[in-house]
Each structure stands twice: as structure tokens, then as C-alpha cells.
Coordinates of C-alpha atoms and ligand atoms in Angstrom, one line a residue:
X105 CA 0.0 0.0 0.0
X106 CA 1.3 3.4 -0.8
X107 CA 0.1 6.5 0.8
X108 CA 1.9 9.8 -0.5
X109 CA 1.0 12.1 2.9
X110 CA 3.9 12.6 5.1
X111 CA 3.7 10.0 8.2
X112 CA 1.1 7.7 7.3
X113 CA 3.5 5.7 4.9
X114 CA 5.0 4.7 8.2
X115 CA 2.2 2.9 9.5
X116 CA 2.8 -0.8 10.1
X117 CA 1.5 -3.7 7.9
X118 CA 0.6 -7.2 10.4
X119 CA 2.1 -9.9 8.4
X120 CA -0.2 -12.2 9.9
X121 CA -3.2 -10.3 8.1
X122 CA -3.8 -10.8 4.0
X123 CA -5.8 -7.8 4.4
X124 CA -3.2 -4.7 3.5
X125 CA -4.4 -2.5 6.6
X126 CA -3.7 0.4 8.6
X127 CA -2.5 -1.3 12.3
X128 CA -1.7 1.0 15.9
X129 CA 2.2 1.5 16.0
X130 CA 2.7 3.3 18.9
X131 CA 5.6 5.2 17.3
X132 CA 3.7 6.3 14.3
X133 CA 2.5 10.1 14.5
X134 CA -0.6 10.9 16.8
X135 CA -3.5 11.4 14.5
X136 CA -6.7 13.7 15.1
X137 CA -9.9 13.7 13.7
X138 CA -13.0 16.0 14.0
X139 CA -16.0 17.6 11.8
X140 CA -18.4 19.6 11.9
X141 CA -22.4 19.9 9.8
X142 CA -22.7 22.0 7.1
X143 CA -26.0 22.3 9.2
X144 CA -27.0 26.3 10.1
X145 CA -24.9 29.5 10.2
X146 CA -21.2 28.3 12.3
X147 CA -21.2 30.2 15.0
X148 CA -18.5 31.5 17.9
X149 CA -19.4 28.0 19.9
X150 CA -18.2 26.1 17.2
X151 CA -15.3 28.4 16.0
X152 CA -13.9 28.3 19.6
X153 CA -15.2 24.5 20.8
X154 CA -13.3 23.0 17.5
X155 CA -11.9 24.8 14.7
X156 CA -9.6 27.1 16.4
X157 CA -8.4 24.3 18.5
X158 CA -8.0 22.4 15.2
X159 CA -5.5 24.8 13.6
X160 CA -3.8 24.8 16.7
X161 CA -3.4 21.2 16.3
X162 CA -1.6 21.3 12.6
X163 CA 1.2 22.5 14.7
X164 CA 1.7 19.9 17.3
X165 CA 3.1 17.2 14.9
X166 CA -0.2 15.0 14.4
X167 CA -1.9 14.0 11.3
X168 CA -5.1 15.7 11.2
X169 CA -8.4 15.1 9.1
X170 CA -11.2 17.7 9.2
X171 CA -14.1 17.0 7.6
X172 CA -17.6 18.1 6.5
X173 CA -20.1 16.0 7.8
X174 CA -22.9 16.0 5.2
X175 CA -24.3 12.5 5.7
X176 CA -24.9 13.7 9.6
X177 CA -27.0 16.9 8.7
X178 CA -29.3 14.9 6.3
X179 CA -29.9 12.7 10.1
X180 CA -32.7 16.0 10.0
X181 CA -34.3 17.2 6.9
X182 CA -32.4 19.8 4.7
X183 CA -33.1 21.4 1.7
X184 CA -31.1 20.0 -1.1
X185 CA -29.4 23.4 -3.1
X186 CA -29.1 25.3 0.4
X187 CA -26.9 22.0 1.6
X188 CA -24.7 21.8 -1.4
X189 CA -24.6 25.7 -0.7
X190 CA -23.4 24.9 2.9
X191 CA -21.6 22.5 2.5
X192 CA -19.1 24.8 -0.1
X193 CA -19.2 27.6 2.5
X194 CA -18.4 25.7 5.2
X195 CA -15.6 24.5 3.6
X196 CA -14.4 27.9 3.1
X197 CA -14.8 28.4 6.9
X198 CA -12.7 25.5 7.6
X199 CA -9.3 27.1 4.8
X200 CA -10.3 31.2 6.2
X201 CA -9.9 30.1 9.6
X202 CA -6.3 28.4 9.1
X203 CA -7.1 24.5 7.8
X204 CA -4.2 24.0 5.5
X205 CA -4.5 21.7 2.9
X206 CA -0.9 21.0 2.8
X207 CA -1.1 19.8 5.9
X208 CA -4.4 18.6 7.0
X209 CA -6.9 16.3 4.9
X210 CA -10.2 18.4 4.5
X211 CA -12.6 16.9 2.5
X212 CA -16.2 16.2 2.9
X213 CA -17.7 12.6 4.3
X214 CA -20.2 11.7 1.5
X215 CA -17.0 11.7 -0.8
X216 CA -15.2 8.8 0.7
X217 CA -17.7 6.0 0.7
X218 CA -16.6 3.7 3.6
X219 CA -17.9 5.7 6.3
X220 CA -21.6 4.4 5.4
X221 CA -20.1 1.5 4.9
X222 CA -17.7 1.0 8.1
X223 CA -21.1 2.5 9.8
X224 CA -23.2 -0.4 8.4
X225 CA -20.5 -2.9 10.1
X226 CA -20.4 -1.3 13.6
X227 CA -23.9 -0.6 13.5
X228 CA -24.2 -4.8 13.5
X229 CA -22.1 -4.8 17.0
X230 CA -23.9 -2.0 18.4
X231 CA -27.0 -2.8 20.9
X232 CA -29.4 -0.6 20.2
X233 CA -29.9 0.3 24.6
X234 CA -26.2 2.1 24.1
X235 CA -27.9 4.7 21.0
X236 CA -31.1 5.0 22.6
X237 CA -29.4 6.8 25.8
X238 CA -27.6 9.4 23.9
X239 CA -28.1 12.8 25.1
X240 CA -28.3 14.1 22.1
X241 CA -30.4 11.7 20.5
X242 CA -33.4 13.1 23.4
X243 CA -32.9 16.7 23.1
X244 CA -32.8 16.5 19.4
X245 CA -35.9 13.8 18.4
X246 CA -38.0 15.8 20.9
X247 CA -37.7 18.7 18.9
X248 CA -38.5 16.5 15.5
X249 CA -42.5 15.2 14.8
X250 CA -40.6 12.5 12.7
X251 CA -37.4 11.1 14.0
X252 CA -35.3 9.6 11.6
X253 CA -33.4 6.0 12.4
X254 CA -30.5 8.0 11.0
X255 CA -31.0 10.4 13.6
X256 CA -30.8 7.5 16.5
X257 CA -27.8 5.7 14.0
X258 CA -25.9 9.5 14.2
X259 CA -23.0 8.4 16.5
X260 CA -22.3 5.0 15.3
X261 CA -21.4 7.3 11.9
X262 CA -19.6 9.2 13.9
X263 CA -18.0 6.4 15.2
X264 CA -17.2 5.1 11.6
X265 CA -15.7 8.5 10.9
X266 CA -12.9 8.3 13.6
X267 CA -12.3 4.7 13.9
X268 CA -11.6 4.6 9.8
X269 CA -8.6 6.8 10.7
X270 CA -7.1 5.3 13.6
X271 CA -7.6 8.8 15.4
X272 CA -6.2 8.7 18.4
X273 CA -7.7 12.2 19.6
X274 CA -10.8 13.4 18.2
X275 CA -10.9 17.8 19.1
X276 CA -14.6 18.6 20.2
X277 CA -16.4 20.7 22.1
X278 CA -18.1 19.1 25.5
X279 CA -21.6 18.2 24.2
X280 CA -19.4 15.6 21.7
X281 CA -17.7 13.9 24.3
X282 CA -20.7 11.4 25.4
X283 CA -20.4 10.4 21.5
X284 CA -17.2 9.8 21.7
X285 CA -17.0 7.7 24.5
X286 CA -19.4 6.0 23.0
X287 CA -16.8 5.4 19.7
X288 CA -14.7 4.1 22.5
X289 CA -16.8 1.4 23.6
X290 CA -17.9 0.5 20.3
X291 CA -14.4 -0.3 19.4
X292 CA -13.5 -2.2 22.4
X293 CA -16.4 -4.6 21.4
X294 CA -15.3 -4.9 17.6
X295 CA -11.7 -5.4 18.8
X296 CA -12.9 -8.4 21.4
X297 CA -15.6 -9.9 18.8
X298 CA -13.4 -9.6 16.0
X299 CA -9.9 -10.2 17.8
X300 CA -8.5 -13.0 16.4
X301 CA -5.8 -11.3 14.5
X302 CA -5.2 -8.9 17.3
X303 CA -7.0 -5.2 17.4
X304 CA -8.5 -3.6 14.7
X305 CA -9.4 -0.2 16.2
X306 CA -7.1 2.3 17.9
X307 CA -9.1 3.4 21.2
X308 CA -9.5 7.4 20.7
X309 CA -9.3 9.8 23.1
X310 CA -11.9 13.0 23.0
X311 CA -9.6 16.4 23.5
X312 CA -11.7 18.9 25.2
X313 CA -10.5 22.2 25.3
X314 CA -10.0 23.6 28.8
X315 CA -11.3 27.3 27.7
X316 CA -14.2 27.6 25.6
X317 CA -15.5 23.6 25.6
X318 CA -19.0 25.4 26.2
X319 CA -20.1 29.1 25.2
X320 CA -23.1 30.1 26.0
X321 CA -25.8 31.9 24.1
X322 CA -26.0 35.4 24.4
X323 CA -29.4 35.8 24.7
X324 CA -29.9 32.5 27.4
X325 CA -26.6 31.9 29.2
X326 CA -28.0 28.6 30.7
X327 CA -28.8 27.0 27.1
X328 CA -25.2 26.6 24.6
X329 CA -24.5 28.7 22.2
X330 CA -26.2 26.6 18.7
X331 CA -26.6 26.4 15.3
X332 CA -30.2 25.5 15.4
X333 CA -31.2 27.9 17.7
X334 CA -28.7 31.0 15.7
X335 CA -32.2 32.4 14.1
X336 CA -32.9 33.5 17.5
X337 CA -32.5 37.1 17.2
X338 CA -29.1 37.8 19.7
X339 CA -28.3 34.1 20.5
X340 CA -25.3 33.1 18.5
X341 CA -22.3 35.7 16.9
X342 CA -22.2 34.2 13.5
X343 CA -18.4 33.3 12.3
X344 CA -19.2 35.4 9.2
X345 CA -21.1 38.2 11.0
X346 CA -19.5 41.6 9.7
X347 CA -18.3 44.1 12.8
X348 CA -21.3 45.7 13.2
X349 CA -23.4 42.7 14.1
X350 CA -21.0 41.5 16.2
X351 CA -21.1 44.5 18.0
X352 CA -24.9 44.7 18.4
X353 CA -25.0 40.7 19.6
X354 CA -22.7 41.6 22.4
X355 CA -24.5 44.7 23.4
X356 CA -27.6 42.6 23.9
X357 CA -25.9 40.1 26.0
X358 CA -27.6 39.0 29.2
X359 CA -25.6 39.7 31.9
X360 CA -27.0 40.6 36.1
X361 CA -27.5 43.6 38.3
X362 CA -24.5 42.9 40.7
X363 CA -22.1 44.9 38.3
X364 CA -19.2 42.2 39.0
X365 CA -16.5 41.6 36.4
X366 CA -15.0 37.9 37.9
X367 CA -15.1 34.4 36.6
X368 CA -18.0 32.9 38.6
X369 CA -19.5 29.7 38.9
X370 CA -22.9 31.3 40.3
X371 CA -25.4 30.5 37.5
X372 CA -26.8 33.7 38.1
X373 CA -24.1 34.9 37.2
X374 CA -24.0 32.5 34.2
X375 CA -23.8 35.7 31.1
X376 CA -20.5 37.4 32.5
X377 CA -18.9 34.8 32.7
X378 CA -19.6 33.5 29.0
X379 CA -18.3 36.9 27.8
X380 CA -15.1 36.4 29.9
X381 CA -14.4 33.1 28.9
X382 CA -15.4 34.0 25.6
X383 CA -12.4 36.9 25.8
X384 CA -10.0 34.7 27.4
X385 CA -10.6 31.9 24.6
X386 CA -10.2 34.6 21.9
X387 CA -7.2 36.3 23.3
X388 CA -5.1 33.3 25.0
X389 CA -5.2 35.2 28.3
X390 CA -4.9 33.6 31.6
X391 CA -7.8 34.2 34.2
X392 CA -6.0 36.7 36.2
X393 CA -4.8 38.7 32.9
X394 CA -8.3 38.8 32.1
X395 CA -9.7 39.8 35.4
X396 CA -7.3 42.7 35.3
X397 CA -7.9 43.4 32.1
X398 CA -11.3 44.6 33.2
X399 CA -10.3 45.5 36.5
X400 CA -11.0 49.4 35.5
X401 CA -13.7 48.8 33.4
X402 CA -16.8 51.2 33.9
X403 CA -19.6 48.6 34.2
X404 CA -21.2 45.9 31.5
X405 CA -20.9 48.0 28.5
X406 CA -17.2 48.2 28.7
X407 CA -17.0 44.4 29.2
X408 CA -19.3 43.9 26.2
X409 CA -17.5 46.8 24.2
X410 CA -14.3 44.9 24.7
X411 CA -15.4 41.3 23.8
X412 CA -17.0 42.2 20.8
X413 CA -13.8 44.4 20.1
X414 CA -11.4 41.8 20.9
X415 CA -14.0 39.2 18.7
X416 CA -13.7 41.4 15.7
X417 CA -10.3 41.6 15.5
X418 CA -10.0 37.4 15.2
X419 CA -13.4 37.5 12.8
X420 CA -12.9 40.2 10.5
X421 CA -9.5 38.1 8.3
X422 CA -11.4 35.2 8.9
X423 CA -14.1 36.9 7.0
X424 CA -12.4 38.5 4.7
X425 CA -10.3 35.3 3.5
X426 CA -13.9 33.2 3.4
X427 CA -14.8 36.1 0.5
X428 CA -11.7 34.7 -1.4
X429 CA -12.1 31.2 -1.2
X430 CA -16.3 32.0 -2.1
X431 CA -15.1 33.5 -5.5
X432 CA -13.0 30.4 -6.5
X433 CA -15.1 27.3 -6.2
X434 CA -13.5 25.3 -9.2
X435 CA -10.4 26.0 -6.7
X436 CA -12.4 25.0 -3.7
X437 CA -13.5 21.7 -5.2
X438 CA -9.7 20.9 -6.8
X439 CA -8.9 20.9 -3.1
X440 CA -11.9 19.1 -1.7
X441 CA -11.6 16.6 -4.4
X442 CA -7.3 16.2 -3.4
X443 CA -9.1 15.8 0.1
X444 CA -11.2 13.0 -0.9
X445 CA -8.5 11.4 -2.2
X446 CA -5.9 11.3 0.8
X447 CA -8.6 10.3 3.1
X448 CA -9.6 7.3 0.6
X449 CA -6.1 6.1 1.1
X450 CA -6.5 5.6 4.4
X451 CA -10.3 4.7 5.2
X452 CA -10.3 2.1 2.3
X453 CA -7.4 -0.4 3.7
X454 CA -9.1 0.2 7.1
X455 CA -13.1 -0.8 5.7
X456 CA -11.0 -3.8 4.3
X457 CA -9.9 -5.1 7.3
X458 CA -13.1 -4.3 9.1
X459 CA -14.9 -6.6 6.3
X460 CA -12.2 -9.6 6.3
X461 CA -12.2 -9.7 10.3
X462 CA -16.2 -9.9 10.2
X463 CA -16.0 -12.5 7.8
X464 CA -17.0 -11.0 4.3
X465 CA -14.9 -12.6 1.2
X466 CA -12.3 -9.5 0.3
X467 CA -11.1 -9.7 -3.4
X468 CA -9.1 -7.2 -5.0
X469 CA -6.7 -4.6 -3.9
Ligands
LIG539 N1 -21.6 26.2 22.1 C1 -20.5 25.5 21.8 N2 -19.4 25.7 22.5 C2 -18.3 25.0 22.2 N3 -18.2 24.1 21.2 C3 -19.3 23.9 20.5 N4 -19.6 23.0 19.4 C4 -20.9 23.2 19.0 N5 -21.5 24.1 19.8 C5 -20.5 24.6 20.7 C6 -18.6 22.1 18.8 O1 -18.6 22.5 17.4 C7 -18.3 21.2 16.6 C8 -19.3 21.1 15.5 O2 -20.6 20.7 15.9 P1 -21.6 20.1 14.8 O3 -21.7 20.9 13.6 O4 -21.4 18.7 14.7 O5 -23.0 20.3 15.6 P2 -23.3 20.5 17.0 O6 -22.4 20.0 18.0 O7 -24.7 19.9 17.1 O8 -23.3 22.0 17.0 P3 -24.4 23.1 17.0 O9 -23.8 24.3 16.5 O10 -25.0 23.1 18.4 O11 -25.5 22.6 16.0 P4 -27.0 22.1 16.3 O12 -27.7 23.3 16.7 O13 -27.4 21.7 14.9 O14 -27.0 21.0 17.3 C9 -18.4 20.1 17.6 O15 -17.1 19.8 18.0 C10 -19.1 20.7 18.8 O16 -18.7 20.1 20.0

């Protein structure tokens, strides 16, 4: 097998397996995996929960794939032409907020064609009791009048998407970590049914970001900040939103009456801090840099003045390189259509291996 991105040539072969596949070396390069749904406007939740913390990560040595999980959004019903639509932008997103080609695989899911497949397989070692207590799976099918079984099925795609790659870290924010604890023990039953050749999964590890693994709505500071609920006039600061906006979403922040500029844990005092850990996520400060950031501060208004302010200033080239990459799609799809690619060279061997360990007769390379 022969994979031309850096590191993943290096990845061991078992002898013992006629099944060419992608095996855990321990001394190979970590590798990371996350997505997001072209579902909704992406909004400062997202930017700070995951794709800030992903460009961070091309810079820590590990082999990253980001990806665009179409096959998730359609779990609820979208329009057709306004998906394809999101699905390009959000792709944009991903490049204007620092996903480099060169050094990450971006491409979107419906592209490489063993994740429905590798999701068909786990699905078959996954009891139904272990979907039907998902969090996520409540709060969103009591929203629906029809629940989809892809909606209930969500995670164990999810779990396809991470385990195809060997990820040993998967970068979410905290509502994702109940799924991905759920990947774990998906895989620890695949790799005991299915262990006669020794393991087929790597077990991966969710990385939750310390700062910012939970921001808040503006409007409710008790509910997270989300796409589905970004229509809400004041909720969510859009990634894309232009200065102005931003500024008027922070000025209609909820905050309280006790005038207080501190990290708190009081949930009355839930909307302050949600700005400030919204300012310290932005700007890399520490807690007590922050706090005396605002230490002279003349009430609410200067904290919101100087979140939006400090906001802006990471937005506004985001925006502005999103324009850039909007005007180009041929470009955008040469590179989506590279991504595809890359991942394919790695997912494949893996759904190969899944199949020959289950049982199913593999032919060809
Ligand atoms: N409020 C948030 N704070 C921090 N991280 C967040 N994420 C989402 N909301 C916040 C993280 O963003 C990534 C992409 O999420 P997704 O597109 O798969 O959908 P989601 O988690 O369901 O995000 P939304 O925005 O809340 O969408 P809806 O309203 O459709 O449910 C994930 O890493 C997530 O943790």
C-alpha cells in the first residue's frame, strides 16, 4: 500500500493479516480527527469548541483530518441546493480560519464511501440500549414530529468517521464527548468480537478544550450557544457576521444587576462569565490577565464593548479570506476533491480489514 501524505507511509503492515491495513504502531505520528455539519450558520461556539483548537493542532506534529459531515446533517431534513450551498461555505470556513491543505486532509464525508459503509458494520455490534441513551439523540428527536433512524444511527457514523482513521484524539467541544465515548466502547467490542488477529481499532481519546468547551448563548446563558437555535435574534455571533453585528450581539448580551467583572461559577451569574471566557478563549489570556484586564472597566458595557472588540479583530480576516475562497469554487473543489483522495487512502485499507475480520470474502486490492 502506498500513501503519499507525510507520516502515514510509516504505518505498520501485520504480516499475519492478508488484508493490507492500517495497524496501531505506537511510534507512528498521533493522528486527530473532527467535523463539523454543514448544518446552520457556524457560530462562535463552534469556532472556539473546535476549529480554532483544530488549527492549533496542525502544529503539534499529528496527522489531522477535518471533515464536512454531510451524511450527519441529512440525520434531520435539509433542503437540497441550500446543503450543497453549505456544504461549499463551510468548507471555506474551515481554509479562512487556518485549515491548511498541505497539511491537514479536509474533504467532505459523503466523498469517501466507507464511512456508510464502516457505519453499516459497527452498526451490527452496536446494541441498540447504548444509542437510545444518547443525550443528544433526546434533546434532538424531541424537537422532530418525525425522528429519523438515522438520527438515532448519528453516533455510530460518527464512530465510523474516527475509527476509519485510527484517530487517536478526536478535538470537540463538550456536548461531543458522550459520542465519543461511545466510539470508544464501540471499538473495544469490535476489537474483542473480531480479535483474532489482534485489534482492529485504535481506542481514541476525546480532547476537550479547557477554555471555551461550552459558550453560551448570548441571549440564554444557561442553554449553549447553537446552530439550530442562531435564528434567534441575539443568540449566537455568526463566524461570518460583519463588525457591526457582532457589535450589536454583544451589546444585547444577558448579563446581572450585581455589576461584578470575575469568573464565577454562580449561575446567576452564568452571562458574565460566558463573555469572559469568551475573551480569554479569543485572546489566549490567563484568568487573572483577564480579570485585570477589566479590573477598571466602567460597568457591563465596557466588558461587552471589549469582547465584541477583541472578537472582531480574530473575525474580521477570517471573514475577509472566506470572501476569497467563495469566489473560487472550481479551486475549492480541486482541493476538496485532493481531500477525498488522501482520506480514501486511508479509510479504504481500514473498511477492508473491518470486512475480512467480520467475515466477508475480500477480493481485489
Ligand atoms: N456552544 C458551543 N461551544 C463549544 N463548542 C461547540 N460546538 C458546538 N457548539 C458549541 C462544537 O462544534 C463542533 C461542530 O458541531 P456540529 O456541527 O457537529 O454540531 P453540534 O455539536 O450539534 O453544533 P451546534 O452548533 O449546536 O449545531 P446544532 O444546533 O445543529 O446542534 C463540535 O465539536 C461541537 O462540540
Amino acid at each position: 500500500m502506498e500513501i503519499d501524505n507525510e507520516g502515514l507511509a510509516s504505518v505498520a503492515q501485520p504480516a499475519s493479516d492478508p488484508i493490507a491495513a492500517t495497524e496501531a504502531d505506537l511510534n507512528r505520528p498521533k493522528r486527530a480527527f473532527s467535523g463539523m455539519q454543514p448544518t446552520g450558520e457556524p457560530h462562535l461556539g463552534n469556532y472556539i469548541g473546535a476549529v480554532k483548537r483544530w488549527v492549533q493542532m496542525q502544529d503539534s506534529g499529528s496527522i489531522n483530518f477535518f471533515c464536512i459531515v454531510d451524511l450527519h446533517s441529512v440525520t434531520i431534513h435539509q433542503d437540497p441546493d441550500e446543503l450543497r450551498k453549505r456544504t461549499r461555505s463551510l468548507a471555506a470556513v474551515y481554509l479562512a480560519s487556518g485549515i491548511d491543505p498541505d497539511r491537514s486532509t479536509l474533504f467532505i464525508q459523503s466523498h469517501v464511501s466507507a464511512h456508510a459503509e464502516a457505519c453499516w458494520l459497527l452498526n451490527c455490534v452496536t446494541p441498540l440500549g447504548w444509542l437510545q441513551k444518547m443525550t443528544q439523540f433526546k434533546d434532538k428527536s424531541a424537537k422532530q414530529e418525525s425522528v429519523s433512524t438515522g438520527l438515532l444511527d448519528y453516533p455510530v457514523l460518527q464512530a465510523a468517521d474516527i475509527l476509519l482513521y485510527d484517530a487517536d484524539q478526536v478535538p470537540v467541544g463538550e456536548d461531543q464527548k458522550q459520542h465519543v465515548e461511545l466510539t470508544r466502547n464501540i471499538a473495544e467490542r469490535f476489537n474483542r468480537l473480531y480479535g483474532q488477529d489482534g485489534p482492529t481499532f485504535v481506542i481514541p481519546e476525546p480532547v476537550i478544550p479547557t477554555v471555551g468547551a461550552r459558550i453560551m448563548g448570548l441571549d440564554d446563558p444557561t442553554s449553549k450557544m447553537s446552530k439550530s437555535a442562531s435564528s434567534v435574534r441575539g443568540h449566537a455571533v455568526g463566524l461570518l457576521d460583519d463588525p457591526a453585528e457582532i457589535e450589536r450581539s454583544f451589546k444585547r448580551a444577558v448579563t446581572d444587576s450585581s455589576g461584578e467583572i470575575r469568573f464565577s461559577d454562580n449561575p446567576e451569574r452564568a452571562g458574565v462569565n460566558n463573555l469572559l471566557t469568551i475573551y480569554r478563549a479569543i485572546t489566549g489570556r490567563t484568568t487573572e490577565q483577564v480579570e485585570s484586564d477589566f479590573a477598571s472597566a466602567r460597568g457591563y458595557g465596557d466588558l461587552k464593548l471589549k469582547v465584541a472588540e477583541a472578537v472582531i479583530a480574530e473575525l474580521t480576516p477570517v471573514r475577509e479570506r472566506y470572501q476569497q475562497f467563495m469566489q473560487d469554487p472550481a479551486e475549492l473543489d480541486r482541493l476538496l476533491a485532493r481531500g477525498a483522495e488522501q482520506a480514501r487512502a486511508v479509510a479504504m485499507p481500514k473498511l477492508r480489514q473491518m470486512m475480512h475480520r467480520m467475515g466477508m470474502v475480500v477480493v481485489g486490492g
